[in-house]
Coordinates of C-alpha atoms and ligand atoms in Angstrom, one line a residue:
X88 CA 11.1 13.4 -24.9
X89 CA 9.8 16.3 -23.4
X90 CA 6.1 17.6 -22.5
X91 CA 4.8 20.7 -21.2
X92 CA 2.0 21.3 -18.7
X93 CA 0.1 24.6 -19.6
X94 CA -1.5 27.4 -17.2
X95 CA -2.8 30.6 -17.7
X96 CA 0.0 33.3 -17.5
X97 CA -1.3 35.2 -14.8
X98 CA -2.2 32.3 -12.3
X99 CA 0.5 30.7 -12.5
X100 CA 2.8 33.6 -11.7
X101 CA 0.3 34.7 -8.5
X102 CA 1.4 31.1 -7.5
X103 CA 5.1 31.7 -8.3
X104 CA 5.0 35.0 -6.8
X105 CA 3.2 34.3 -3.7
X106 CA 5.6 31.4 -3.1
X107 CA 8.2 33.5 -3.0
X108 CA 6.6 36.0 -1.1
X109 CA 5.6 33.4 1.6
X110 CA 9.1 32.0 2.0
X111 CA 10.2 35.2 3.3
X112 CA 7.8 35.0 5.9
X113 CA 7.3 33.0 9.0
X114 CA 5.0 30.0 8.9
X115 CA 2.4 31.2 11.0
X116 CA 1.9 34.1 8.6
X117 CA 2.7 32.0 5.4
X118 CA -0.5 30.2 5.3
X119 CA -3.1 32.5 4.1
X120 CA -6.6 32.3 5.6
X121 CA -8.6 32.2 2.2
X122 CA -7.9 31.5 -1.3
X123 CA -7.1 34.8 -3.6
X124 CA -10.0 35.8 -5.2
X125 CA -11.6 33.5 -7.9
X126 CA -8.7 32.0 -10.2
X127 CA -9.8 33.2 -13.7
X128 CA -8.3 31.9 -16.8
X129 CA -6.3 34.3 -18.5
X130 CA -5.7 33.6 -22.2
X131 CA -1.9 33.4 -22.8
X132 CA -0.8 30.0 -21.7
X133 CA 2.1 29.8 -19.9
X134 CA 4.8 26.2 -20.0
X135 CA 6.1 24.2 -17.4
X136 CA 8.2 21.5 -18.5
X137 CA 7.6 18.0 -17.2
X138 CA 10.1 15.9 -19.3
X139 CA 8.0 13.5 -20.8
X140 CA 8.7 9.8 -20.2
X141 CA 10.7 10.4 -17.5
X142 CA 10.2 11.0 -13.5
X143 CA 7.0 9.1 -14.0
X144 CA 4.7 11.0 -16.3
X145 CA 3.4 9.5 -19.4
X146 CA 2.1 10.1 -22.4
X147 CA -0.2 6.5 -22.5
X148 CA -1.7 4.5 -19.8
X149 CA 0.4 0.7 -21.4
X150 CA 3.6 2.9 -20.9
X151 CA 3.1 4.3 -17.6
X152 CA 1.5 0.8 -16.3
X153 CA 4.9 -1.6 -17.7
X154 CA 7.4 1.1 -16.4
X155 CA 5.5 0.4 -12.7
X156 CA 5.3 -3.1 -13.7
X157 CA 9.2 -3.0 -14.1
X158 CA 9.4 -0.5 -10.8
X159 CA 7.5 -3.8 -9.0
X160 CA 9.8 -6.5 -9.6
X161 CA 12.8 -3.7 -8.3
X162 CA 10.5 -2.9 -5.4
X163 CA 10.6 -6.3 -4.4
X164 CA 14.4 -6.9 -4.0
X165 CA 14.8 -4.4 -1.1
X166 CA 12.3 -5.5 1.0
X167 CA 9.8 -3.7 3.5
X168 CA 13.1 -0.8 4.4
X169 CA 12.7 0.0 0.5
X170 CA 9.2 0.9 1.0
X171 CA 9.8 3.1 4.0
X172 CA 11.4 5.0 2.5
X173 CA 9.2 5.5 -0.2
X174 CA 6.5 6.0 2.5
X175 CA 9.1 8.7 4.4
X176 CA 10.0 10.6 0.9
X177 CA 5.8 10.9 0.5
X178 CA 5.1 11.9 4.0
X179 CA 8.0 14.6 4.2
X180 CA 7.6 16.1 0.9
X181 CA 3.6 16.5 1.1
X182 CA 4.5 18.3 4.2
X183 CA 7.2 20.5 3.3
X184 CA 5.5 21.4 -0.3
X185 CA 2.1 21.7 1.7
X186 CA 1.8 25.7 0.5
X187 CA 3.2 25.2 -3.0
X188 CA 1.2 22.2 -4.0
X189 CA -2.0 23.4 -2.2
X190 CA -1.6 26.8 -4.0
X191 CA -0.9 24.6 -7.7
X192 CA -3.9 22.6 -6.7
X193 CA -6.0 25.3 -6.3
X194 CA -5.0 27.4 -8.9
X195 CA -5.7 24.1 -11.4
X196 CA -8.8 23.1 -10.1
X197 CA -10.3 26.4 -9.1
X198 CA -12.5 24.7 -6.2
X199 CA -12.3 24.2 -2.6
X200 CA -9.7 27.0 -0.1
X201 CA -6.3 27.1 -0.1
X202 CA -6.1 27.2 3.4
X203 CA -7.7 23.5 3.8
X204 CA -6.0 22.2 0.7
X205 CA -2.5 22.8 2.6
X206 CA -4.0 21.2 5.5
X207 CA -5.0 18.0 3.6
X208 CA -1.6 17.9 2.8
X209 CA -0.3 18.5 6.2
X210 CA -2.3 15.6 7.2
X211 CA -1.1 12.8 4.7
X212 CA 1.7 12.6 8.1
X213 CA -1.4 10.7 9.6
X214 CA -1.6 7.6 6.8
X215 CA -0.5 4.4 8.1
X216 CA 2.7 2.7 6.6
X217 CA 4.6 -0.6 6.7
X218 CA 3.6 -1.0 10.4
X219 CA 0.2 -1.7 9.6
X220 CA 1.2 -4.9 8.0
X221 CA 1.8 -7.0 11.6
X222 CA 1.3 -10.5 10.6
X223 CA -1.0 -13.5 12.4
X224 CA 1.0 -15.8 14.0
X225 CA -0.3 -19.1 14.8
X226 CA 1.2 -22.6 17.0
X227 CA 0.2 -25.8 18.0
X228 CA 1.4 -29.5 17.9
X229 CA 1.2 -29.1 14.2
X230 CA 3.9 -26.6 13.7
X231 CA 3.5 -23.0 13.0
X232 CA 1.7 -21.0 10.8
X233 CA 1.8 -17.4 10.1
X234 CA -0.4 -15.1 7.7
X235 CA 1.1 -12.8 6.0
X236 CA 0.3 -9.7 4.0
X237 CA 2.0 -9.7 0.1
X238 CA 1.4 -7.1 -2.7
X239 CA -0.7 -6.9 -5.7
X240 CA 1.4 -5.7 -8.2
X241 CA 0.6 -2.5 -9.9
X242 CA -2.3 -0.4 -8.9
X243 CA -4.2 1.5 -11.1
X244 CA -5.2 4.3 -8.9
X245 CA -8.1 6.5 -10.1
X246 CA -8.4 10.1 -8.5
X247 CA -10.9 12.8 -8.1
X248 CA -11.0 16.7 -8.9
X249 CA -11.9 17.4 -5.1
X250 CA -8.3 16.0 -3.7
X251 CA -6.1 15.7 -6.3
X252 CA -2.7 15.4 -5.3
X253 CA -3.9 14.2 -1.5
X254 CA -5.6 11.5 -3.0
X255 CA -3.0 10.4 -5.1
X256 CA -0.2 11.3 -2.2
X257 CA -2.3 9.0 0.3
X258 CA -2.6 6.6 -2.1
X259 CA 0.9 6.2 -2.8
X260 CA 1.7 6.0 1.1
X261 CA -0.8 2.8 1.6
X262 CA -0.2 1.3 -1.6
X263 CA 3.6 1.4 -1.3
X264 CA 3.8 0.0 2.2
X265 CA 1.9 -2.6 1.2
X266 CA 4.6 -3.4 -1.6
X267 CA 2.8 -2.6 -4.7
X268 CA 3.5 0.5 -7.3
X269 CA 1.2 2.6 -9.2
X270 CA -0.6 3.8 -12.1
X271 CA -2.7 6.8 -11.6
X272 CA -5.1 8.1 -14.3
X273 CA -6.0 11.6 -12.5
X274 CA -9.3 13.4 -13.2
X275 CA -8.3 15.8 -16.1
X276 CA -9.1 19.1 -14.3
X277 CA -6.8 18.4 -11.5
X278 CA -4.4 16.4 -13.7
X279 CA -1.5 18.9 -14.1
X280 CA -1.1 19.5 -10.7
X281 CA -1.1 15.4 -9.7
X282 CA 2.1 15.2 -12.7
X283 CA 4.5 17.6 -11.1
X284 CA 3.6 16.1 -7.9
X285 CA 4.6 12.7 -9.2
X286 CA 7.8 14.0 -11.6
X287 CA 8.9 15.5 -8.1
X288 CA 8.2 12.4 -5.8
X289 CA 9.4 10.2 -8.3
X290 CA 12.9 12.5 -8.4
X291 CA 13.2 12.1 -4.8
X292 CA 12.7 8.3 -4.8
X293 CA 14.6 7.2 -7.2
X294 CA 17.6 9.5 -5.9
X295 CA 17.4 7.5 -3.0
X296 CA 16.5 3.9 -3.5
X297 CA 17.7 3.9 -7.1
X298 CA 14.4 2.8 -8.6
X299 CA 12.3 4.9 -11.2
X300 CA 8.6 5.0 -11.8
X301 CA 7.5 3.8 -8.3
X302 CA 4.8 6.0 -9.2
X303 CA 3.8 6.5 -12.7
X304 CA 1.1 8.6 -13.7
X305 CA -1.0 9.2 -17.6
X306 CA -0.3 12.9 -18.6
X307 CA -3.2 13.7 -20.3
X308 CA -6.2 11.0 -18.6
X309 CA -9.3 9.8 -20.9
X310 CA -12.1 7.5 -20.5
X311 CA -9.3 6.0 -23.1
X312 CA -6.5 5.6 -20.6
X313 CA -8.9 4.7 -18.0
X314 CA -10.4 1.9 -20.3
X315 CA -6.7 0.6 -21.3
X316 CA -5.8 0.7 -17.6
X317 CA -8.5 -1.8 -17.1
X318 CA -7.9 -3.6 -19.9
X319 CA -3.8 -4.0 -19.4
X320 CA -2.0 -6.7 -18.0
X321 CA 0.4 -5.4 -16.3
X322 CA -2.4 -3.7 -14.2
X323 CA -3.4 -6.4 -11.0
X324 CA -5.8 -4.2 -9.1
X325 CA -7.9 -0.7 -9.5
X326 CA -8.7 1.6 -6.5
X327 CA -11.7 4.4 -8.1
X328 CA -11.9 7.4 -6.0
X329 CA -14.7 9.3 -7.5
X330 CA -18.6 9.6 -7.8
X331 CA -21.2 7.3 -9.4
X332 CA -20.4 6.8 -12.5
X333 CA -16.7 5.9 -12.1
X334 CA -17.4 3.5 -9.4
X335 CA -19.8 1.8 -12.2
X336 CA -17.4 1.9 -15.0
X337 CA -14.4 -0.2 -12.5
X338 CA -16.9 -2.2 -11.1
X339 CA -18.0 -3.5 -14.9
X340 CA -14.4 -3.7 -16.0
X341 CA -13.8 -7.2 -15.4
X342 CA -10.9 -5.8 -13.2
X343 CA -10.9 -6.3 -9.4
X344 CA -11.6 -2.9 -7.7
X345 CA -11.4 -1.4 -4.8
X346 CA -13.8 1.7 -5.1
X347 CA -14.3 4.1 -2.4
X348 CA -17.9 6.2 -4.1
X349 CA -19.8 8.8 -3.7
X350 CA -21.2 9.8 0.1
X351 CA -24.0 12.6 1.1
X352 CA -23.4 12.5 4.7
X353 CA -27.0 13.7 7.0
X354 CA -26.8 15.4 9.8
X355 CA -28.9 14.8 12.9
X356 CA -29.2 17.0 16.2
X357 CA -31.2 15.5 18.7
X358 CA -33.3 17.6 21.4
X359 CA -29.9 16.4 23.9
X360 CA -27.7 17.9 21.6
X361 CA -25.1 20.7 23.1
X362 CA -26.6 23.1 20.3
X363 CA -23.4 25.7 20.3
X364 CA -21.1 22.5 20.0
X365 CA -23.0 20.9 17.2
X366 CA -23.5 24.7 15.3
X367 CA -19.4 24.9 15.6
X368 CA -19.3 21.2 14.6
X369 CA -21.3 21.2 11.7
X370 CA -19.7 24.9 10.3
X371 CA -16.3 23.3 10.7
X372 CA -16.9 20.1 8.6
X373 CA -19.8 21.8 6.3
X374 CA -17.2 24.5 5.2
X375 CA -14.2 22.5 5.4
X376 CA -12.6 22.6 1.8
X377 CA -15.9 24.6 0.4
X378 CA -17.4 21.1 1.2
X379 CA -15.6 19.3 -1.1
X380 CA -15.2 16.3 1.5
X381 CA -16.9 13.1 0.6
X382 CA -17.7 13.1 4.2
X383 CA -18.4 16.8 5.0
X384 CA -21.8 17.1 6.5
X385 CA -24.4 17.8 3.2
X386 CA -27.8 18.1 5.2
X387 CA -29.3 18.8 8.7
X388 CA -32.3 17.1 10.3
X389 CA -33.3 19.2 13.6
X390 CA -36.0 18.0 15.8
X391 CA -38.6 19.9 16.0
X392 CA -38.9 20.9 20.2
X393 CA -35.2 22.7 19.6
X394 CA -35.3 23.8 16.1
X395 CA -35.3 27.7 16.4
X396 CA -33.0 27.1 19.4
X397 CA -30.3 25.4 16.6
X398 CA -30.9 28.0 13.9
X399 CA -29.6 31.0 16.1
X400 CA -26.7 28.6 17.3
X401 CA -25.8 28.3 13.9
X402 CA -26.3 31.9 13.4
X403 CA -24.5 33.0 16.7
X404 CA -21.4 30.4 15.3
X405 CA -21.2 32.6 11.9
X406 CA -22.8 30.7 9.0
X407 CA -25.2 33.1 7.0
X408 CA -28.9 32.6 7.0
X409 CA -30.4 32.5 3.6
X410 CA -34.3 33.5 3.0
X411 CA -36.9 31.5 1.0
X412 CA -36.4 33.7 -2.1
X413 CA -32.4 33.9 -2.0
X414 CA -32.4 29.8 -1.8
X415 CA -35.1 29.6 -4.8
X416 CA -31.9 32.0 -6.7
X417 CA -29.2 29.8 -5.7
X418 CA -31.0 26.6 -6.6
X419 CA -32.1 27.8 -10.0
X420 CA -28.5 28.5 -10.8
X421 CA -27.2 25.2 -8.7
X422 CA -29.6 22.6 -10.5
X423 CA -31.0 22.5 -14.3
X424 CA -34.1 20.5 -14.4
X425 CA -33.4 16.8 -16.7
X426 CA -35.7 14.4 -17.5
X427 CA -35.1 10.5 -17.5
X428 CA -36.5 7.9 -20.1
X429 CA -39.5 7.6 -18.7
X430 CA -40.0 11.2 -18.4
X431 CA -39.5 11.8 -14.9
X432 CA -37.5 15.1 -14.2
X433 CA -35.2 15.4 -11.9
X434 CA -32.0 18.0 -11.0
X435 CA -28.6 18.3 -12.2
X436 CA -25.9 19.2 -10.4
X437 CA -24.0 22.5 -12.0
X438 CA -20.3 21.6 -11.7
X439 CA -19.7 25.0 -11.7
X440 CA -20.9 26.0 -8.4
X441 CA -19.3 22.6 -6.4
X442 CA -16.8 24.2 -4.2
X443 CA -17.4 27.4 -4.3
X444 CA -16.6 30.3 -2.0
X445 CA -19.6 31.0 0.3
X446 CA -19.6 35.0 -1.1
X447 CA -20.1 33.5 -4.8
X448 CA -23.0 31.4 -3.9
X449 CA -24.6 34.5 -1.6
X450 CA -24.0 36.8 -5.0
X451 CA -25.9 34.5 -7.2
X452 CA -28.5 34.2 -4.1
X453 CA -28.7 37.9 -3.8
X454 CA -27.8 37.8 -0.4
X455 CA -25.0 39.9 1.7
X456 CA -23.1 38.4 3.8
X457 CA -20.3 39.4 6.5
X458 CA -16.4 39.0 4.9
X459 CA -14.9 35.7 6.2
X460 CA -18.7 33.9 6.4
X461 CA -17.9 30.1 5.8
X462 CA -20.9 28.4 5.8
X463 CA -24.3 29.5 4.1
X464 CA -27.5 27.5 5.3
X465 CA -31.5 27.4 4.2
X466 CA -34.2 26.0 5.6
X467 CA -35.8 23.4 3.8
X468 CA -38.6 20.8 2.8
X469 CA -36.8 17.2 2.9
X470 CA -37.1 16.6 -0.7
X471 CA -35.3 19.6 -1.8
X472 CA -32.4 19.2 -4.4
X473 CA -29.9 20.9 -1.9
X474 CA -30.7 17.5 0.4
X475 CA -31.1 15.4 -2.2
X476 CA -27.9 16.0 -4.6
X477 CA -24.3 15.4 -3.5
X478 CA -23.9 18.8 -3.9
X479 CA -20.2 20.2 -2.5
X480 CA -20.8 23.3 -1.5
X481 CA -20.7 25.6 1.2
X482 CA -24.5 25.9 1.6
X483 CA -26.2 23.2 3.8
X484 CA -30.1 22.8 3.9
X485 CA -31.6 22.5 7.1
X486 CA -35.0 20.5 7.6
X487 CA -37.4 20.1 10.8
X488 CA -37.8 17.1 12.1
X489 CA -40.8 15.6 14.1
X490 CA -38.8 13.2 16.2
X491 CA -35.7 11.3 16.4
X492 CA -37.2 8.4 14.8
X493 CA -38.1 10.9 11.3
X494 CA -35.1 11.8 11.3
X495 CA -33.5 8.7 10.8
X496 CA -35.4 8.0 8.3
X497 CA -35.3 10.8 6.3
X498 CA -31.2 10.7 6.8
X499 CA -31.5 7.1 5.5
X500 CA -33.4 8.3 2.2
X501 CA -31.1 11.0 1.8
X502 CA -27.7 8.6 2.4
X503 CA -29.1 6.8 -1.0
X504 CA -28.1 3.9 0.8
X505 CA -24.3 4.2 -0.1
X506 CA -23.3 3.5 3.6
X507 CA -20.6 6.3 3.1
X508 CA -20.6 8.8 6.5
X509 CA -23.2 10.2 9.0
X510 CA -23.3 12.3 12.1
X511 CA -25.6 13.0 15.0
X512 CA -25.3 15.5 18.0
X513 CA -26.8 14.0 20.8
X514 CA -25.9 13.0 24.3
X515 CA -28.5 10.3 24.1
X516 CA -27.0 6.3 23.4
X517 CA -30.3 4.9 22.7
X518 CA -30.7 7.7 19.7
X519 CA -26.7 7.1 18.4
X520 CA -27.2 3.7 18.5
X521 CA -30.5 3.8 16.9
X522 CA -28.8 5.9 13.7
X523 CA -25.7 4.0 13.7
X524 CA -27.7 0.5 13.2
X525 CA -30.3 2.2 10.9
X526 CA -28.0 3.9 8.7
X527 CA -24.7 1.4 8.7
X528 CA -22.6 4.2 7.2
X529 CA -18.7 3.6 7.1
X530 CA -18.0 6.4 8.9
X531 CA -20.3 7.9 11.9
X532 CA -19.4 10.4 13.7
X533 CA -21.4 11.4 16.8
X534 CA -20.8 15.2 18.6
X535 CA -18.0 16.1 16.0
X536 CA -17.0 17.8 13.1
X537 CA -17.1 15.1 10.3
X538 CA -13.3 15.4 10.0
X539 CA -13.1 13.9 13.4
X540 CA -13.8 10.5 11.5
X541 CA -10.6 10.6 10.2
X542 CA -8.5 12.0 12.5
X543 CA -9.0 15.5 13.0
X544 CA -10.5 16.6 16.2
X545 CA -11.1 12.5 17.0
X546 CA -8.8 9.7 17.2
X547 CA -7.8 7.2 14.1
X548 CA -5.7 7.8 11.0
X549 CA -6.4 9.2 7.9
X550 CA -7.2 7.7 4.2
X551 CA -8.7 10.1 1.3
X552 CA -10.0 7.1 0.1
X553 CA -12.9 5.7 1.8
X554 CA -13.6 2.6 -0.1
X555 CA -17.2 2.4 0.8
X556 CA -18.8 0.8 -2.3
X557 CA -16.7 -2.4 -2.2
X558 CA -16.6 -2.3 1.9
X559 CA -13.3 -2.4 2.8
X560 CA -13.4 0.8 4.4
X561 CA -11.1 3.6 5.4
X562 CA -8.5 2.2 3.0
X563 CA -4.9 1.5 5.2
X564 CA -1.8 -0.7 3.4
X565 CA -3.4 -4.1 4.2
X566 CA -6.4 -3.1 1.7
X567 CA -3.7 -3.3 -0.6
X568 CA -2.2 -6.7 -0.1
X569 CA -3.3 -10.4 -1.0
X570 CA -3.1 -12.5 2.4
X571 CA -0.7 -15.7 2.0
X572 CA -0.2 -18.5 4.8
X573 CA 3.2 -20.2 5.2
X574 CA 3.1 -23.6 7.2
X575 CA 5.9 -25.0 9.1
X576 CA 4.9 -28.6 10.3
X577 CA 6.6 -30.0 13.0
X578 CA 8.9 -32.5 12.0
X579 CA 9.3 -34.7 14.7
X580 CA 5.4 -35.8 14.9
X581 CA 4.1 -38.4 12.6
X582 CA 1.1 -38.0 10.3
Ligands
LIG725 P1 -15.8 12.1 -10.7 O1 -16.5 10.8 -10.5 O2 -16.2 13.1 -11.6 O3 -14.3 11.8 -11.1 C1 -13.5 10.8 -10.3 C2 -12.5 10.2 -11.3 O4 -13.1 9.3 -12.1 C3 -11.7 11.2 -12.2 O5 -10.4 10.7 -12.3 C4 -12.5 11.1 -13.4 O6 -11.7 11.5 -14.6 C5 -12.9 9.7 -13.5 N1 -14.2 9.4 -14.2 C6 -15.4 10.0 -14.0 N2 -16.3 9.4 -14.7 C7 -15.7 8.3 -15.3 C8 -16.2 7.3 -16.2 N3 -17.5 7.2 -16.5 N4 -15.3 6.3 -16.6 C9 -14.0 6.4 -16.2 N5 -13.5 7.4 -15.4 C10 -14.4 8.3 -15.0 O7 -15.7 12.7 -9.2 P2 -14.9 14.1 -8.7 O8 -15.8 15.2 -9.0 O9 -13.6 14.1 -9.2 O10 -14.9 13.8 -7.2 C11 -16.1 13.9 -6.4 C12 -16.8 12.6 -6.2 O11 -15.9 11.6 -5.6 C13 -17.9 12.7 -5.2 O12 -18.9 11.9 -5.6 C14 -17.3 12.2 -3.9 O13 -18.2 11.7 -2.9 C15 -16.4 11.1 -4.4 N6 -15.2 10.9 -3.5 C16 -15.3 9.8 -2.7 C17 -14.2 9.6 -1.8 C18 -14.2 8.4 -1.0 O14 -13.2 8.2 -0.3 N7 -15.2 7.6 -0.9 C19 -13.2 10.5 -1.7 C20 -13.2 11.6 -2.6 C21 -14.2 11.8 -3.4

């Protein structure tokens, strides 16, 4: 049976054509610095085959959840070598594809920069594998004991818009080395992209363990297929990437998820701070992606004794300075008012600004900026939807502080209490520490970008899924696994 994924005519041949373009060239020049300009939809569809049924892709979430249920039980016969090289295929094709998927990605999804969506991909080298699994040995006059790590089964892996094939790529890596296989039920705006990353990962693996549908994926995901992936038996486990209402949906299933949520990661810069450093910082992670990143920084809290001092750092480091009346613009267009039962109103974020290119928001703000700004920023009051809503974009509100101590507090209210990621800038330990205990974020990043929480610019490895909801944290293999202990009693002792 065969199926066909559809894009507009002319993106898809500005992706063919600069693919081509770019293998001509070295790769220092082959990585552009900014996405084209915004991917408009063109009306003539244009086909690319992806052999339905086969290499993985699916037409229902049963079909694609038994063929990794049969994938499982092949997985197991060739041990923890099998799954390396599963892990190796992953890890060398995200890398090697980095441009062509990053430019698909984008082209689908129409959010977030190319050049950060190839470095997501270049990054997926940094997941942990099979080596993560050591076991716990134990001895005594008893015997021996030793805990060991043993897989689920089949995983039904929900991914976002933001990170599409990343997600799902990462996902793969730790879920594999931990022994299991997967389903994945893709958000549908970044689904095309995530099934010729799977037809093509699936084609690799099975040319060189022999195994089909390691990886099996729904072609066209639904609340539907996500409500038969909970309900299906051959399912064992679900890991939700995604915001609020996803994480609410698994967790009511009845199936056992892993669910890495929503974040809105504050920003605090103490009156220690190295200003330039924490200007640069906050650019690099607020911009990252169009600030796409679950843990890119949302909102800045500035004490008040160096708060003019920050703004001009932040200036003098190249993010664009909007004015009171330019920010009242942007909001208008960023947030439609909504009210609750009981009459309360209160924003809504327009998806159609999240991961935006800085120049589109400063066009809708009326403002001008210089080519190649990354980062807009606003001063605010701290109850302003820009600090309030997990917004993802390239705009980050800035708010005075009184003190240290306000601004942990206000970071706290605007965390929500989902213990997802925070940074400070300071050089004082009595103010990180202070934060760190107040806030109890997963990730917390203190004097770096946020990205060093995961391995750029800081030390550690990398997950794009952060299961913060459900606490198990940045999600490695053993996340993945059930924990078994296997006794060996000494024979020679009597009971
Ligand atoms: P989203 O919640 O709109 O979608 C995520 C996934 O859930 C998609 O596959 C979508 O189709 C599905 N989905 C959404 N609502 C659903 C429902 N009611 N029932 C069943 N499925 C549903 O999120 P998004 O826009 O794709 O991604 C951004 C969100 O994900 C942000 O909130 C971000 O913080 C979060 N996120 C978290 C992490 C993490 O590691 N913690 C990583 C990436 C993104």
């Amino acid at each position: 049976m065969s199926s066909e994924l559809k894009f507009d005519e002319s993106t898809l041949r500005g992706v063919v054509e600069d693919v081509l373009r770019s293998l001509g060239q070295t790769s220092s020049t082959a990585v552009p610095s900014k996405p084209e300009a915004d991917c408009a939809c063109a009306a003539t569809p244009l086909s690319v085959s992806v052999d339905q049924g086969k290499h993985g892709v699916f037409q229902t979430a049963g079909e694609a959840a038994q063929a990794a249920s049969v994938a499982f039980s092949e997985l197991r016969k060739l041990g923890v070598a099998g799954r390396d090289k599963v892990v190796n295929i992953v890890k060398t094709m995200t890398y090697d594809k980095a441009e062509e998927w990053g430019k698909l990605e984008l082209a689908e999804t129409k959010i977030g920069r190319l050049d950060h969506k190839i470095a997501k991909l270049l990054g997926l080298r940094n997941v942990p594998g099979t080596e993560w699994l050591s076991p716990y040995g134990m001895s005594g006059d008893h015997g021996i004991s030793m805990e060991e790590y043993t897989p689920f089964g089949v995983i039904g892996a929900i991914t976002p818009v933001t990170h599409s094939i990343p997600t799902l790529s990462g996902n793969i890596i730790n879920m594999v080395a931990a022994g299991n296989t997967l389903v994945i039920n893709a958000h549908p705006n970044g689904a095309r992209c995530a099934a010729v990353a799977v037809r093509e990962f699936n084609q690799a693996i099975e040319r060189e363990i022999g195994i089909p549908n390691i990886v099996t994926i729904v072609e066209t995901p639904s609340l539907d297929s996500f409500n038969e992936l909970c309900g299906s038996e051959d399912v064992n486990l679900l890991c939700v990437t995604g915001g609020p209402g996803v994480v609410n949906a698994a967790m009511k299933s009845g199936k056992r998820s892993i669910c890495a949520g929503p974040g809105n990661p504050p920003v605090l810069v103490d009156e220690t701070a190295n200003l330039d450093k924490a200007a640069e910082g906050i650019i690099f992670g607020g911009s990252f992606d169009n600030n796409l990143l679950c843990i890119g920084e949302k909102e800045i809290f500035v004490v008040d004794t160096i708060y003019n001092k920050f703004i001009e750092a932040l200036k003098k480091a190249g993010a664009a300075q909007l004015n009171s009346s330019q920010l009242d613009r942007l909001t208008q267009a960023a947030f439609t008012d909504s009210k609750d039962a009981g009459g309360c109103s209160h924003p809504v974020l327009n998806r159609d600004l999240v991961g935006r290119d800085p120049s589109v928001l400063a066009d809708i703000a009326g403002a001008s900026i210089a080519a190649g700004t990354e980062l807009l920023f606003a001063e605010t009051d701290a109850d302003h939807p820009f600090v309030f809503e997990e917004q993802m974009m390239p705009m980050v509100p800035v708010v005075r502080v009184k003190d240290v101590q306000e601004g942990i507090e206000r970071s706290l209210v605007a965390e929500h209490g989902y213990k997802h990621s925070a940074m400070i800038h300071s050089l004082n330990v009595e103010n990180m520490t202070k934060m760190l205990q107040a806030l109890d974020c997963t990730l917390f990043v203190k004097n770096g970008a946020c990205l060093a929480g995961l391995g750029t610019g800081g030390e550690g490895y990398s997950s794009f899924s952060i299961a913060t909801t459900t606490g198990e944290g940045i999600t490695t293999p053993k996340t993945f696994t059930r924990t078994r202990r296997c006794v060996l009693v000494d024979s020679l002792r009597s009971f």
